[in-house]
Amino acid sequence: MRFGTAEAAPGELAKGVIELGSDPILPLLSPVLLARGAQPGPRLYIQCLIHGGENVGPIAAARFLRGLDLKQMKGSIAALMCANPLGQRQHSRLITQDGTNLNRIFPGKPDGSVGEQIAHRLLALAGEHGGDAVLDLHSGGELTITAFYVIYDAKVMGPAQQKAQQLAAQIGSRYQWGASEDWMEGTYLTNVTRRHGIPSLIIESGGGARVREEDLANFSTALHGAARALGMMAGDPPAATDIRRGGNAVHVKCTRGGYWNPAIEPGQDMTSGQLMGEIVDMYGEVVETIRCPTPQAWVGSIRRPWMPLYAGDQVVEVVERKP
């Protein structure tokens, strides 16, 4: 079994690289890991770093794969460790060479800009190696801190979306977001689900220029849960309690520049008018108070505390609660 230059026999873990595109000097390569169980079975595909600064994902994926008992595992797991090598080099969620957010331009174009070409290649790889499920790992990056949540495509609930919803309930997160917003149309998740018919999830945890053991543990729970849910590993997947279902996201932005002082944490329940934080200027004076704009929600992410922000910068993402 091969994935890029990685080749694994039954019961083996192999490493290698795969070409995603080219720059003026050399091909754009991503490291890959391929874990092959001793027994045949399902295929799981993991993608990391579609946003270049979100470093929790590849660290967690490598730990997960290296900790597997491949003699007992069924099937195979392929992991693309860096979907956005240009962004990773600059710790950026964007591809600065063409100004694109890679996770908004799918399905991409084989003859488009460098970002569009990479998107086209990533979508093809998911179709080739995705098999039974695709997990897209995110972690907030340099500027944002996220809750431990999962997103699936819920705009058109076909068979792949229904399987994704079931899988979302088996990774151990209480925050389960069925998204139907317009921004989802250009995401990797949506295009893999709709174009290849493969159940696909975004899994988020962490960020703010930090890699915490808590966030690595969340990804470990999620990855083991997905593998168990697919029947690749023995044991039951985790069952989350006190579920918070999500719908549309509201991106709350400041209207004054200054330092952001949050009064909330990712994952916190919110109600309309509840204090979420303040913008403080260099005199130490509060120049703006940020409050929850929606009746019932939970905090999907916050901007890193005490970041200097400009008017119009996003400070909080709140996710509307659904029944």
PDB file of C-alpha atoms in Angstrom:
ATOM      1  CA  MET A   1       0.000   0.000   0.000  1.00  0.00           C
ATOM      2  CA  ARG A   2       1.378   3.396  -0.995  1.00  0.00           C
ATOM      3  CA  PHE A   3       0.699   7.018  -0.163  1.00  0.00           C
ATOM      4  CA  GLY A   4       3.131   9.321  -1.917  1.00  0.00           C
ATOM      5  CA  THR A   5       6.582   7.801  -1.350  1.00  0.00           C
ATOM      6  CA  ALA A   6       5.410   6.011   1.824  1.00  0.00           C
ATOM      7  CA  GLU A   7       4.883   2.283   1.367  1.00  0.00           C
ATOM      8  CA  ALA A   8       3.571   0.104   4.190  1.00  0.00           C
ATOM      9  CA  ALA A   9       3.184  -3.657   4.424  1.00  0.00           C
ATOM     10  CA  PRO A  10       0.539  -5.102   6.784  1.00  0.00           C
ATOM     11  CA  GLY A  11       1.400  -4.171  10.375  1.00  0.00           C
ATOM     12  CA  GLU A  12       3.774  -1.332   9.384  1.00  0.00           C
ATOM     13  CA  LEU A  13       3.996   2.445   9.790  1.00  0.00           C
ATOM     14  CA  ALA A  14       5.760   4.212   6.922  1.00  0.00           C
ATOM     15  CA  LYS A  15       6.765   7.815   6.340  1.00  0.00           C
ATOM     16  CA  GLY A  16       7.391   9.688   3.113  1.00  0.00           C
ATOM     17  CA  VAL A  17       6.422  12.784   1.129  1.00  0.00           C
ATOM     18  CA  ILE A  18       3.878  13.689  -1.520  1.00  0.00           C
ATOM     19  CA  GLU A  19       3.896  16.488  -4.070  1.00  0.00           C
ATOM     20  CA  LEU A  20       1.133  19.105  -3.811  1.00  0.00           C
ATOM     21  CA  GLY A  21       2.300  21.684  -6.341  1.00  0.00           C
ATOM     22  CA  SER A  22       5.340  23.711  -7.273  1.00  0.00           C
ATOM     23  CA  ASP A  23       7.071  26.978  -6.496  1.00  0.00           C
ATOM     24  CA  PRO A  24       9.828  28.736  -8.476  1.00  0.00           C
ATOM     25  CA  ILE A  25      12.546  26.588  -6.865  1.00  0.00           C
ATOM     26  CA  LEU A  26      11.334  23.072  -6.064  1.00  0.00           C
ATOM     27  CA  PRO A  27       8.102  21.054  -5.817  1.00  0.00           C
ATOM     28  CA  LEU A  28       5.863  21.827  -2.833  1.00  0.00           C
ATOM     29  CA  LEU A  29       5.993  18.690  -0.702  1.00  0.00           C
ATOM     30  CA  SER A  30       4.117  17.518   2.369  1.00  0.00           C
ATOM     31  CA  PRO A  31       5.310  14.841   4.792  1.00  0.00           C
ATOM     32  CA  VAL A  32       2.950  11.867   4.948  1.00  0.00           C
ATOM     33  CA  LEU A  33       2.452   8.960   7.338  1.00  0.00           C
ATOM     34  CA  LEU A  34       0.792   5.670   6.395  1.00  0.00           C
ATOM     35  CA  ALA A  35      -0.317   3.194   9.065  1.00  0.00           C
ATOM     36  CA  ARG A  36      -1.439  -0.193   7.812  1.00  0.00           C
ATOM     37  CA  GLY A  37      -3.123  -2.647  10.128  1.00  0.00           C
ATOM     38  CA  ALA A  38      -2.287  -6.338  10.070  1.00  0.00           C
ATOM     39  CA  GLN A  39      -5.867  -7.050   9.041  1.00  0.00           C
ATOM     40  CA  PRO A  40      -7.853  -5.592   6.118  1.00  0.00           C
ATOM     41  CA  GLY A  41     -10.567  -3.097   6.936  1.00  0.00           C
ATOM     42  CA  PRO A  42     -11.744   0.527   6.602  1.00  0.00           C
ATOM     43  CA  ARG A  43      -9.664   3.428   5.343  1.00  0.00           C
ATOM     44  CA  LEU A  44      -9.355   6.680   7.297  1.00  0.00           C
ATOM     45  CA  TYR A  45      -7.743   9.828   5.890  1.00  0.00           C
ATOM     46  CA  ILE A  46      -6.394  12.640   8.087  1.00  0.00           C
ATOM     47  CA  GLN A  47      -5.409  16.082   6.796  1.00  0.00           C
ATOM     48  CA  CYS A  48      -3.473  18.666   8.817  1.00  0.00           C
ATOM     49  CA  LEU A  49      -2.415  22.291   8.362  1.00  0.00           C
ATOM     50  CA  ILE A  50      -4.766  23.500   5.653  1.00  0.00           C
ATOM     51  CA  HIS A  51      -4.267  26.696   7.671  1.00  0.00           C
ATOM     52  CA  GLY A  52      -0.527  27.021   8.019  1.00  0.00           C
ATOM     53  CA  GLY A  53      -0.245  28.163  11.645  1.00  0.00           C
ATOM     54  CA  GLU A  54      -2.503  25.521  13.224  1.00  0.00           C
ATOM     55  CA  ASN A  55       0.221  23.297  14.630  1.00  0.00           C
ATOM     56  CA  VAL A  56      -1.714  21.120  17.084  1.00  0.00           C
ATOM     57  CA  GLY A  57      -3.061  18.900  14.297  1.00  0.00           C
ATOM     58  CA  PRO A  58       0.146  17.394  12.863  1.00  0.00           C
ATOM     59  CA  ILE A  59       1.691  16.907  16.307  1.00  0.00           C
ATOM     60  CA  ALA A  60      -1.426  15.090  17.516  1.00  0.00           C
ATOM     61  CA  ALA A  61      -1.726  13.027  14.322  1.00  0.00           C
ATOM     62  CA  ALA A  62       1.897  11.857  14.529  1.00  0.00           C
ATOM     63  CA  ARG A  63       1.482  10.867  18.196  1.00  0.00           C
ATOM     64  CA  PHE A  64      -1.722   9.006  17.396  1.00  0.00           C
ATOM     65  CA  LEU A  65      -0.263   7.040  14.499  1.00  0.00           C
ATOM     66  CA  ARG A  66       2.950   6.177  16.339  1.00  0.00           C
ATOM     67  CA  GLY A  67       0.952   4.906  19.308  1.00  0.00           C
ATOM     68  CA  LEU A  68      -1.238   2.473  17.353  1.00  0.00           C
ATOM     69  CA  ASP A  69      -1.055  -1.277  17.854  1.00  0.00           C
ATOM     70  CA  LEU A  70      -0.886  -2.112  14.160  1.00  0.00           C
ATOM     71  CA  LYS A  71      -0.884  -5.857  14.828  1.00  0.00           C
ATOM     72  CA  GLN A  72      -4.431  -5.470  16.159  1.00  0.00           C
ATOM     73  CA  MET A  73      -5.676  -2.701  13.873  1.00  0.00           C
ATOM     74  CA  LYS A  74      -7.940  -3.315  10.893  1.00  0.00           C
ATOM     75  CA  GLY A  75      -7.571  -1.241   7.741  1.00  0.00           C
ATOM     76  CA  SER A  76      -5.319   1.723   7.087  1.00  0.00           C
ATOM     77  CA  ILE A  77      -4.857   5.372   8.047  1.00  0.00           C
ATOM     78  CA  ALA A  78      -3.179   7.856   5.699  1.00  0.00           C
ATOM     79  CA  ALA A  79      -2.178  11.248   7.111  1.00  0.00           C
ATOM     80  CA  LEU A  80      -1.243  14.296   5.047  1.00  0.00           C
ATOM     81  CA  MET A  81       0.759  16.268   7.592  1.00  0.00           C
ATOM     82  CA  CYS A  82       0.927  19.655   5.845  1.00  0.00           C
ATOM     83  CA  ALA A  83      -1.760  20.594   3.327  1.00  0.00           C
ATOM     84  CA  ASN A  84      -0.487  24.189   3.107  1.00  0.00           C
ATOM     85  CA  PRO A  85       3.326  24.216   3.074  1.00  0.00           C
ATOM     86  CA  LEU A  86       3.457  27.856   1.952  1.00  0.00           C
ATOM     87  CA  GLY A  87       1.277  28.918   4.882  1.00  0.00           C
ATOM     88  CA  GLN A  88       3.197  26.757   7.357  1.00  0.00           C
ATOM     89  CA  ARG A  89       6.466  28.441   6.430  1.00  0.00           C
ATOM     90  CA  GLN A  90       4.994  31.824   7.379  1.00  0.00           C
ATOM     91  CA  HIS A  91       2.759  30.632  10.268  1.00  0.00           C
ATOM     92  CA  SER A  92      -0.187  31.978   8.265  1.00  0.00           C
ATOM     93  CA  ARG A  93      -3.702  30.690   7.637  1.00  0.00           C
ATOM     94  CA  LEU A  94      -3.420  32.268   4.171  1.00  0.00           C
ATOM     95  CA  ILE A  95      -1.296  31.572   1.121  1.00  0.00           C
ATOM     96  CA  THR A  96       0.387  34.934   0.865  1.00  0.00           C
ATOM     97  CA  GLN A  97       1.598  34.318  -2.700  1.00  0.00           C
ATOM     98  CA  ASP A  98      -1.955  34.690  -4.036  1.00  0.00           C
ATOM     99  CA  GLY A  99      -3.786  35.990  -0.950  1.00  0.00           C
ATOM    100  CA  THR A 100      -6.125  32.999  -0.720  1.00  0.00           C
ATOM    101  CA  ASN A 101      -7.579  31.251   2.304  1.00  0.00           C
ATOM    102  CA  LEU A 102      -7.045  27.680   1.114  1.00  0.00           C
ATOM    103  CA  ASN A 103     -10.104  26.452   3.007  1.00  0.00           C
ATOM    104  CA  ARG A 104     -12.436  28.762   1.085  1.00  0.00           C
ATOM    105  CA  ILE A 105     -11.480  28.090  -2.553  1.00  0.00           C
ATOM    106  CA  PHE A 106     -12.422  24.458  -3.165  1.00  0.00           C
ATOM    107  CA  PRO A 107     -12.775  22.696  -5.548  1.00  0.00           C
ATOM    108  CA  GLY A 108      -9.835  24.732  -6.851  1.00  0.00           C
ATOM    109  CA  LYS A 109      -8.550  24.769 -10.421  1.00  0.00           C
ATOM    110  CA  PRO A 110      -5.824  22.707 -12.095  1.00  0.00           C
ATOM    111  CA  ASP A 111      -4.784  25.810 -14.083  1.00  0.00           C
ATOM    112  CA  GLY A 112      -5.516  28.476 -11.459  1.00  0.00           C
ATOM    113  CA  SER A 113      -3.369  30.353  -8.949  1.00  0.00           C
ATOM    114  CA  VAL A 114      -0.992  28.465  -6.679  1.00  0.00           C
ATOM    115  CA  GLY A 115      -3.669  28.210  -3.968  1.00  0.00           C
ATOM    116  CA  GLU A 116      -6.316  27.021  -6.424  1.00  0.00           C
ATOM    117  CA  GLN A 117      -3.950  24.377  -7.794  1.00  0.00           C
ATOM    118  CA  ILE A 118      -3.149  23.094  -4.293  1.00  0.00           C
ATOM    119  CA  ALA A 119      -6.882  22.946  -3.468  1.00  0.00           C
ATOM    120  CA  HIS A 120      -7.533  20.931  -6.631  1.00  0.00           C
ATOM    121  CA  ARG A 121      -4.749  18.525  -5.679  1.00  0.00           C
ATOM    122  CA  LEU A 122      -5.950  18.151  -2.065  1.00  0.00           C
ATOM    123  CA  LEU A 123      -9.463  17.317  -3.196  1.00  0.00           C
ATOM    124  CA  ALA A 124      -8.140  14.660  -5.591  1.00  0.00           C
ATOM    125  CA  LEU A 125      -6.022  13.091  -2.829  1.00  0.00           C
ATOM    126  CA  ALA A 126      -9.042  12.885  -0.528  1.00  0.00           C
ATOM    127  CA  GLY A 127     -11.009  11.105  -3.231  1.00  0.00           C
ATOM    128  CA  GLU A 128      -8.175   8.667  -3.864  1.00  0.00           C
ATOM    129  CA  HIS A 129      -7.267   7.887  -0.247  1.00  0.00           C
ATOM    130  CA  GLY A 130     -10.306   8.988   1.784  1.00  0.00           C
ATOM    131  CA  GLY A 131     -12.044   5.646   1.736  1.00  0.00           C
ATOM    132  CA  ASP A 132     -14.511   5.585   4.642  1.00  0.00           C
ATOM    133  CA  ALA A 133     -13.962   8.924   6.404  1.00  0.00           C
ATOM    134  CA  VAL A 134     -11.924  12.125   6.176  1.00  0.00           C
ATOM    135  CA  LEU A 135     -10.860  14.222   9.179  1.00  0.00           C
ATOM    136  CA  ASP A 136      -9.608  17.792   8.666  1.00  0.00           C
ATOM    137  CA  LEU A 137      -7.705  18.916  11.787  1.00  0.00           C
ATOM    138  CA  HIS A 138      -7.725  22.601  12.828  1.00  0.00           C
ATOM    139  CA  SER A 139      -6.468  24.450  15.911  1.00  0.00           C
ATOM    140  CA  GLY A 140      -7.016  28.192  15.724  1.00  0.00           C
ATOM    141  CA  GLY A 141      -3.494  29.157  14.725  1.00  0.00           C
ATOM    142  CA  GLU A 142      -1.457  32.129  15.872  1.00  0.00           C
ATOM    143  CA  LEU A 143      -4.341  34.531  16.499  1.00  0.00           C
ATOM    144  CA  THR A 144      -7.357  32.522  17.639  1.00  0.00           C
ATOM    145  CA  ILE A 145      -8.192  30.037  20.412  1.00  0.00           C
ATOM    146  CA  THR A 146     -10.919  27.504  19.630  1.00  0.00           C
ATOM    147  CA  ALA A 147     -13.127  25.176  21.624  1.00  0.00           C
ATOM    148  CA  PHE A 148     -12.970  21.401  21.100  1.00  0.00           C
ATOM    149  CA  TYR A 149     -15.711  21.103  18.492  1.00  0.00           C
ATOM    150  CA  VAL A 150     -16.646  19.209  15.343  1.00  0.00           C
ATOM    151  CA  ILE A 151     -18.275  20.479  12.136  1.00  0.00           C
ATOM    152  CA  TYR A 152     -20.100  18.493   9.473  1.00  0.00           C
ATOM    153  CA  ASP A 153     -21.920  19.572   6.303  1.00  0.00           C
ATOM    154  CA  ALA A 154     -25.632  19.903   7.073  1.00  0.00           C
ATOM    155  CA  LYS A 155     -26.958  21.938   4.171  1.00  0.00           C
ATOM    156  CA  VAL A 156     -28.147  18.936   2.174  1.00  0.00           C
ATOM    157  CA  MET A 157     -28.484  15.844   4.361  1.00  0.00           C
ATOM    158  CA  GLY A 158     -27.631  13.045   1.954  1.00  0.00           C
ATOM    159  CA  PRO A 159     -26.129   9.666   2.914  1.00  0.00           C
ATOM    160  CA  ALA A 160     -22.577  11.015   3.360  1.00  0.00           C
ATOM    161  CA  GLN A 161     -23.814  13.902   5.520  1.00  0.00           C
ATOM    162  CA  GLN A 162     -25.872  11.556   7.676  1.00  0.00           C
ATOM    163  CA  LYS A 163     -22.851   9.301   8.230  1.00  0.00           C
ATOM    164  CA  ALA A 164     -20.754  12.377   9.057  1.00  0.00           C
ATOM    165  CA  GLN A 165     -23.334  13.483  11.633  1.00  0.00           C
ATOM    166  CA  GLN A 166     -23.211  10.027  13.235  1.00  0.00           C
ATOM    167  CA  LEU A 167     -19.405  10.105  13.275  1.00  0.00           C
ATOM    168  CA  ALA A 168     -19.427  13.605  14.796  1.00  0.00           C
ATOM    169  CA  ALA A 169     -21.270  12.181  17.805  1.00  0.00           C
ATOM    170  CA  GLN A 170     -18.543   9.550  18.319  1.00  0.00           C
ATOM    171  CA  ILE A 171     -15.377  11.614  18.715  1.00  0.00           C
ATOM    172  CA  GLY A 172     -15.958  12.780  22.285  1.00  0.00           C
ATOM    173  CA  SER A 173     -16.856  16.452  21.755  1.00  0.00           C
ATOM    174  CA  ARG A 174     -20.040  17.923  23.224  1.00  0.00           C
ATOM    175  CA  TYR A 175     -19.964  20.716  20.608  1.00  0.00           C
ATOM    176  CA  GLN A 176     -21.444  19.232  17.438  1.00  0.00           C
ATOM    177  CA  TRP A 177     -22.009  21.778  14.698  1.00  0.00           C
ATOM    178  CA  GLY A 178     -24.067  20.983  11.621  1.00  0.00           C
ATOM    179  CA  ALA A 179     -23.093  23.895   9.377  1.00  0.00           C
ATOM    180  CA  SER A 180     -25.068  25.213   6.422  1.00  0.00           C
ATOM    181  CA  GLU A 181     -23.611  28.728   6.056  1.00  0.00           C
ATOM    182  CA  ASP A 182     -22.517  30.101   2.703  1.00  0.00           C
ATOM    183  CA  TRP A 183     -18.829  30.136   3.705  1.00  0.00           C
ATOM    184  CA  MET A 184     -18.948  26.333   3.874  1.00  0.00           C
ATOM    185  CA  GLU A 185     -19.399  26.069   0.093  1.00  0.00           C
ATOM    186  CA  GLY A 186     -15.692  26.598  -0.570  1.00  0.00           C
ATOM    187  CA  THR A 187     -14.348  24.416   2.234  1.00  0.00           C
ATOM    188  CA  TYR A 188     -12.456  21.166   1.920  1.00  0.00           C
ATOM    189  CA  LEU A 189     -14.981  19.455   4.208  1.00  0.00           C
ATOM    190  CA  THR A 190     -17.998  20.323   2.066  1.00  0.00           C
ATOM    191  CA  ASN A 191     -16.371  19.474  -1.240  1.00  0.00           C
ATOM    192  CA  VAL A 192     -15.029  16.125  -0.041  1.00  0.00           C
ATOM    193  CA  THR A 193     -18.458  15.227   1.361  1.00  0.00           C
ATOM    194  CA  ARG A 194     -20.474  16.296  -1.701  1.00  0.00           C
ATOM    195  CA  ARG A 195     -18.118  15.521  -4.583  1.00  0.00           C
ATOM    196  CA  HIS A 196     -16.660  12.238  -3.314  1.00  0.00           C
ATOM    197  CA  GLY A 197     -19.521  11.073  -1.093  1.00  0.00           C
ATOM    198  CA  ILE A 198     -17.132  10.501   1.826  1.00  0.00           C
ATOM    199  CA  PRO A 199     -18.228  11.399   5.390  1.00  0.00           C
ATOM    200  CA  SER A 200     -15.984  14.277   6.420  1.00  0.00           C
ATOM    201  CA  LEU A 201     -15.456  16.315   9.587  1.00  0.00           C
ATOM    202  CA  ILE A 202     -13.575  19.383  10.721  1.00  0.00           C
ATOM    203  CA  ILE A 203     -12.186  18.833  14.219  1.00  0.00           C
ATOM    204  CA  GLU A 204     -10.987  21.896  16.148  1.00  0.00           C
ATOM    205  CA  SER A 205      -9.132  22.387  19.418  1.00  0.00           C
ATOM    206  CA  GLY A 206      -6.636  24.938  20.690  1.00  0.00           C
ATOM    207  CA  GLY A 207      -4.534  27.689  19.194  1.00  0.00           C
ATOM    208  CA  GLY A 208      -3.486  31.177  20.192  1.00  0.00           C
ATOM    209  CA  ALA A 209       0.158  30.423  19.299  1.00  0.00           C
ATOM    210  CA  ARG A 210       0.142  27.588  21.844  1.00  0.00           C
ATOM    211  CA  VAL A 211       0.267  23.805  21.676  1.00  0.00           C
ATOM    212  CA  ARG A 212      -1.199  22.599  24.970  1.00  0.00           C
ATOM    213  CA  GLU A 213      -1.372  19.044  26.255  1.00  0.00           C
ATOM    214  CA  GLU A 214      -5.103  19.598  26.772  1.00  0.00           C
ATOM    215  CA  ASP A 215      -5.591  20.196  23.055  1.00  0.00           C
ATOM    216  CA  LEU A 216      -3.389  17.263  22.080  1.00  0.00           C
ATOM    217  CA  ALA A 217      -5.494  15.111  24.419  1.00  0.00           C
ATOM    218  CA  ASN A 218      -8.679  16.330  22.712  1.00  0.00           C
ATOM    219  CA  PHE A 219      -7.335  15.258  19.328  1.00  0.00           C
ATOM    220  CA  SER A 220      -6.235  11.916  20.762  1.00  0.00           C
ATOM    221  CA  THR A 221      -9.793  11.360  22.011  1.00  0.00           C
ATOM    222  CA  ALA A 222     -11.233  12.353  18.640  1.00  0.00           C
ATOM    223  CA  LEU A 223      -8.869  10.252  16.513  1.00  0.00           C
ATOM    224  CA  HIS A 224      -9.236   7.156  18.663  1.00  0.00           C
ATOM    225  CA  GLY A 225     -12.995   7.706  18.710  1.00  0.00           C
ATOM    226  CA  ALA A 226     -13.207   7.912  14.924  1.00  0.00           C
ATOM    227  CA  ALA A 227     -11.076   4.785  14.487  1.00  0.00           C
ATOM    228  CA  ARG A 228     -13.254   2.868  16.948  1.00  0.00           C
ATOM    229  CA  ALA A 229     -16.454   4.133  15.333  1.00  0.00           C
ATOM    230  CA  LEU A 230     -15.214   2.841  11.966  1.00  0.00           C
ATOM    231  CA  GLY A 231     -14.397  -0.566  13.433  1.00  0.00           C
ATOM    232  CA  MET A 232     -10.628  -0.209  12.993  1.00  0.00           C
ATOM    233  CA  MET A 233      -9.843  -0.590  16.698  1.00  0.00           C
ATOM    234  CA  ALA A 234     -11.383  -2.512  19.559  1.00  0.00           C
ATOM    235  CA  GLY A 235     -13.526  -0.662  22.070  1.00  0.00           C
ATOM    236  CA  ASP A 236     -16.432   1.736  22.025  1.00  0.00           C
ATOM    237  CA  PRO A 237     -16.059   5.329  20.832  1.00  0.00           C
ATOM    238  CA  PRO A 238     -16.484   8.024  23.501  1.00  0.00           C
ATOM    239  CA  ALA A 239     -20.000   9.161  24.288  1.00  0.00           C
ATOM    240  CA  ALA A 240     -20.216  12.898  24.909  1.00  0.00           C
ATOM    241  CA  THR A 241     -22.727  14.185  27.453  1.00  0.00           C
ATOM    242  CA  ASP A 242     -24.592  17.476  27.808  1.00  0.00           C
ATOM    243  CA  ILE A 243     -24.427  18.024  24.045  1.00  0.00           C
ATOM    244  CA  ARG A 244     -24.297  21.526  22.572  1.00  0.00           C
ATOM    245  CA  ARG A 245     -25.520  21.394  18.987  1.00  0.00           C
ATOM    246  CA  GLY A 246     -24.538  24.253  16.736  1.00  0.00           C
ATOM    247  CA  GLY A 247     -26.015  26.045  13.766  1.00  0.00           C
ATOM    248  CA  ASN A 248     -24.914  29.265  12.129  1.00  0.00           C
ATOM    249  CA  ALA A 249     -21.872  31.126  13.398  1.00  0.00           C
ATOM    250  CA  VAL A 250     -21.951  34.821  14.251  1.00  0.00           C
ATOM    251  CA  HIS A 251     -18.607  36.585  13.831  1.00  0.00           C
ATOM    252  CA  VAL A 252     -18.470  39.411  16.354  1.00  0.00           C
ATOM    253  CA  LYS A 253     -16.118  42.256  15.412  1.00  0.00           C
ATOM    254  CA  CYS A 254     -14.829  45.276  17.247  1.00  0.00           C
ATOM    255  CA  THR A 255     -15.475  48.822  16.027  1.00  0.00           C
ATOM    256  CA  ARG A 256     -12.589  50.431  17.927  1.00  0.00           C
ATOM    257  CA  GLY A 257      -8.900  49.618  17.927  1.00  0.00           C
ATOM    258  CA  GLY A 258      -7.070  48.639  21.111  1.00  0.00           C
ATOM    259  CA  TYR A 259      -6.162  45.626  23.225  1.00  0.00           C
ATOM    260  CA  TRP A 260      -8.655  42.750  23.515  1.00  0.00           C
ATOM    261  CA  ASN A 261      -9.481  41.674  27.064  1.00  0.00           C
ATOM    262  CA  PRO A 262     -11.851  38.665  26.902  1.00  0.00           C
ATOM    263  CA  ALA A 263     -14.240  37.834  29.743  1.00  0.00           C
ATOM    264  CA  ILE A 264     -15.108  34.386  28.338  1.00  0.00           C
ATOM    265  CA  GLU A 265     -13.508  31.094  27.352  1.00  0.00           C
ATOM    266  CA  PRO A 266     -13.987  28.932  24.241  1.00  0.00           C
ATOM    267  CA  GLY A 267     -16.908  26.549  24.697  1.00  0.00           C
ATOM    268  CA  GLN A 268     -18.730  28.761  27.189  1.00  0.00           C
ATOM    269  CA  ASP A 269     -22.532  29.038  26.967  1.00  0.00           C
ATOM    270  CA  MET A 270     -23.790  32.517  26.113  1.00  0.00           C
ATOM    271  CA  THR A 271     -27.062  34.434  26.151  1.00  0.00           C
ATOM    272  CA  SER A 272     -28.044  37.695  24.502  1.00  0.00           C
ATOM    273  CA  GLY A 273     -26.372  40.751  26.029  1.00  0.00           C
ATOM    274  CA  GLN A 274     -23.884  38.770  28.126  1.00  0.00           C
ATOM    275  CA  LEU A 275     -20.476  40.419  28.477  1.00  0.00           C
ATOM    276  CA  MET A 276     -17.855  38.805  26.248  1.00  0.00           C
ATOM    277  CA  GLY A 277     -14.976  41.229  26.680  1.00  0.00           C
ATOM    278  CA  GLU A 278     -13.645  44.747  26.283  1.00  0.00           C
ATOM    279  CA  ILE A 279     -11.347  46.727  24.036  1.00  0.00           C
ATOM    280  CA  VAL A 280      -8.873  48.718  26.132  1.00  0.00           C
ATOM    281  CA  ASP A 281      -6.691  51.526  24.777  1.00  0.00           C
ATOM    282  CA  MET A 282      -3.099  52.377  25.744  1.00  0.00           C
ATOM    283  CA  TYR A 283      -4.366  54.685  28.487  1.00  0.00           C
ATOM    284  CA  GLY A 284      -5.994  51.670  30.129  1.00  0.00           C
ATOM    285  CA  GLU A 285      -9.457  52.968  29.379  1.00  0.00           C
ATOM    286  CA  VAL A 286     -12.267  50.779  28.041  1.00  0.00           C
ATOM    287  CA  VAL A 287     -13.202  52.109  24.600  1.00  0.00           C
ATOM    288  CA  GLU A 288     -15.663  49.367  23.620  1.00  0.00           C
ATOM    289  CA  THR A 289     -17.681  46.663  25.400  1.00  0.00           C
ATOM    290  CA  ILE A 290     -18.414  43.468  23.455  1.00  0.00           C
ATOM    291  CA  ARG A 291     -21.645  41.587  24.263  1.00  0.00           C
ATOM    292  CA  CYS A 292     -23.290  38.443  22.904  1.00  0.00           C
ATOM    293  CA  PRO A 293     -25.547  39.356  19.945  1.00  0.00           C
ATOM    294  CA  THR A 294     -27.620  36.160  19.773  1.00  0.00           C
ATOM    295  CA  PRO A 295     -30.185  34.624  22.179  1.00  0.00           C
ATOM    296  CA  GLN A 296     -28.604  31.203  22.835  1.00  0.00           C
ATOM    297  CA  ALA A 297     -25.090  30.263  21.737  1.00  0.00           C
ATOM    298  CA  TRP A 298     -21.742  28.800  22.703  1.00  0.00           C
ATOM    299  CA  VAL A 299     -18.323  30.305  22.099  1.00  0.00           C
ATOM    300  CA  GLY A 300     -16.613  28.665  19.137  1.00  0.00           C
ATOM    301  CA  SER A 301     -13.472  30.765  19.338  1.00  0.00           C
ATOM    302  CA  ILE A 302     -11.959  33.926  20.776  1.00  0.00           C
ATOM    303  CA  ARG A 303      -9.126  36.122  19.629  1.00  0.00           C
ATOM    304  CA  ARG A 304      -5.945  35.655  21.664  1.00  0.00           C
ATOM    305  CA  PRO A 305      -6.119  37.747  24.883  1.00  0.00           C
ATOM    306  CA  TRP A 306      -4.528  41.187  24.854  1.00  0.00           C
ATOM    307  CA  MET A 307      -3.876  41.185  21.138  1.00  0.00           C
ATOM    308  CA  PRO A 308      -3.722  44.659  19.602  1.00  0.00           C
ATOM    309  CA  LEU A 309      -6.696  44.849  17.235  1.00  0.00           C
ATOM    310  CA  TYR A 310      -7.947  47.247  14.574  1.00  0.00           C
ATOM    311  CA  ALA A 311     -11.533  48.316  14.014  1.00  0.00           C
ATOM    312  CA  GLY A 312     -13.280  45.539  12.097  1.00  0.00           C
ATOM    313  CA  ASP A 313     -11.190  42.688  13.490  1.00  0.00           C
ATOM    314  CA  GLN A 314     -13.083  39.624  14.692  1.00  0.00           C
ATOM    315  CA  VAL A 315     -12.947  39.138  18.457  1.00  0.00           C
ATOM    316  CA  VAL A 316     -15.369  36.236  19.073  1.00  0.00           C
ATOM    317  CA  GLU A 317     -17.138  33.572  17.051  1.00  0.00           C
ATOM    318  CA  VAL A 318     -20.375  32.478  18.722  1.00  0.00           C
ATOM    319  CA  VAL A 319     -22.273  29.462  17.411  1.00  0.00           C
ATOM    320  CA  GLU A 320     -26.042  29.545  17.658  1.00  0.00           C
ATOM    321  CA  ARG A 321     -27.430  26.654  19.685  1.00  0.00           C
ATOM    322  CA  LYS A 322     -29.835  24.280  17.947  1.00  0.00           C
ATOM    323  CA  PRO A 323     -32.236  21.750  19.505  1.00  0.00           C
TER     324      PRO A 323
END
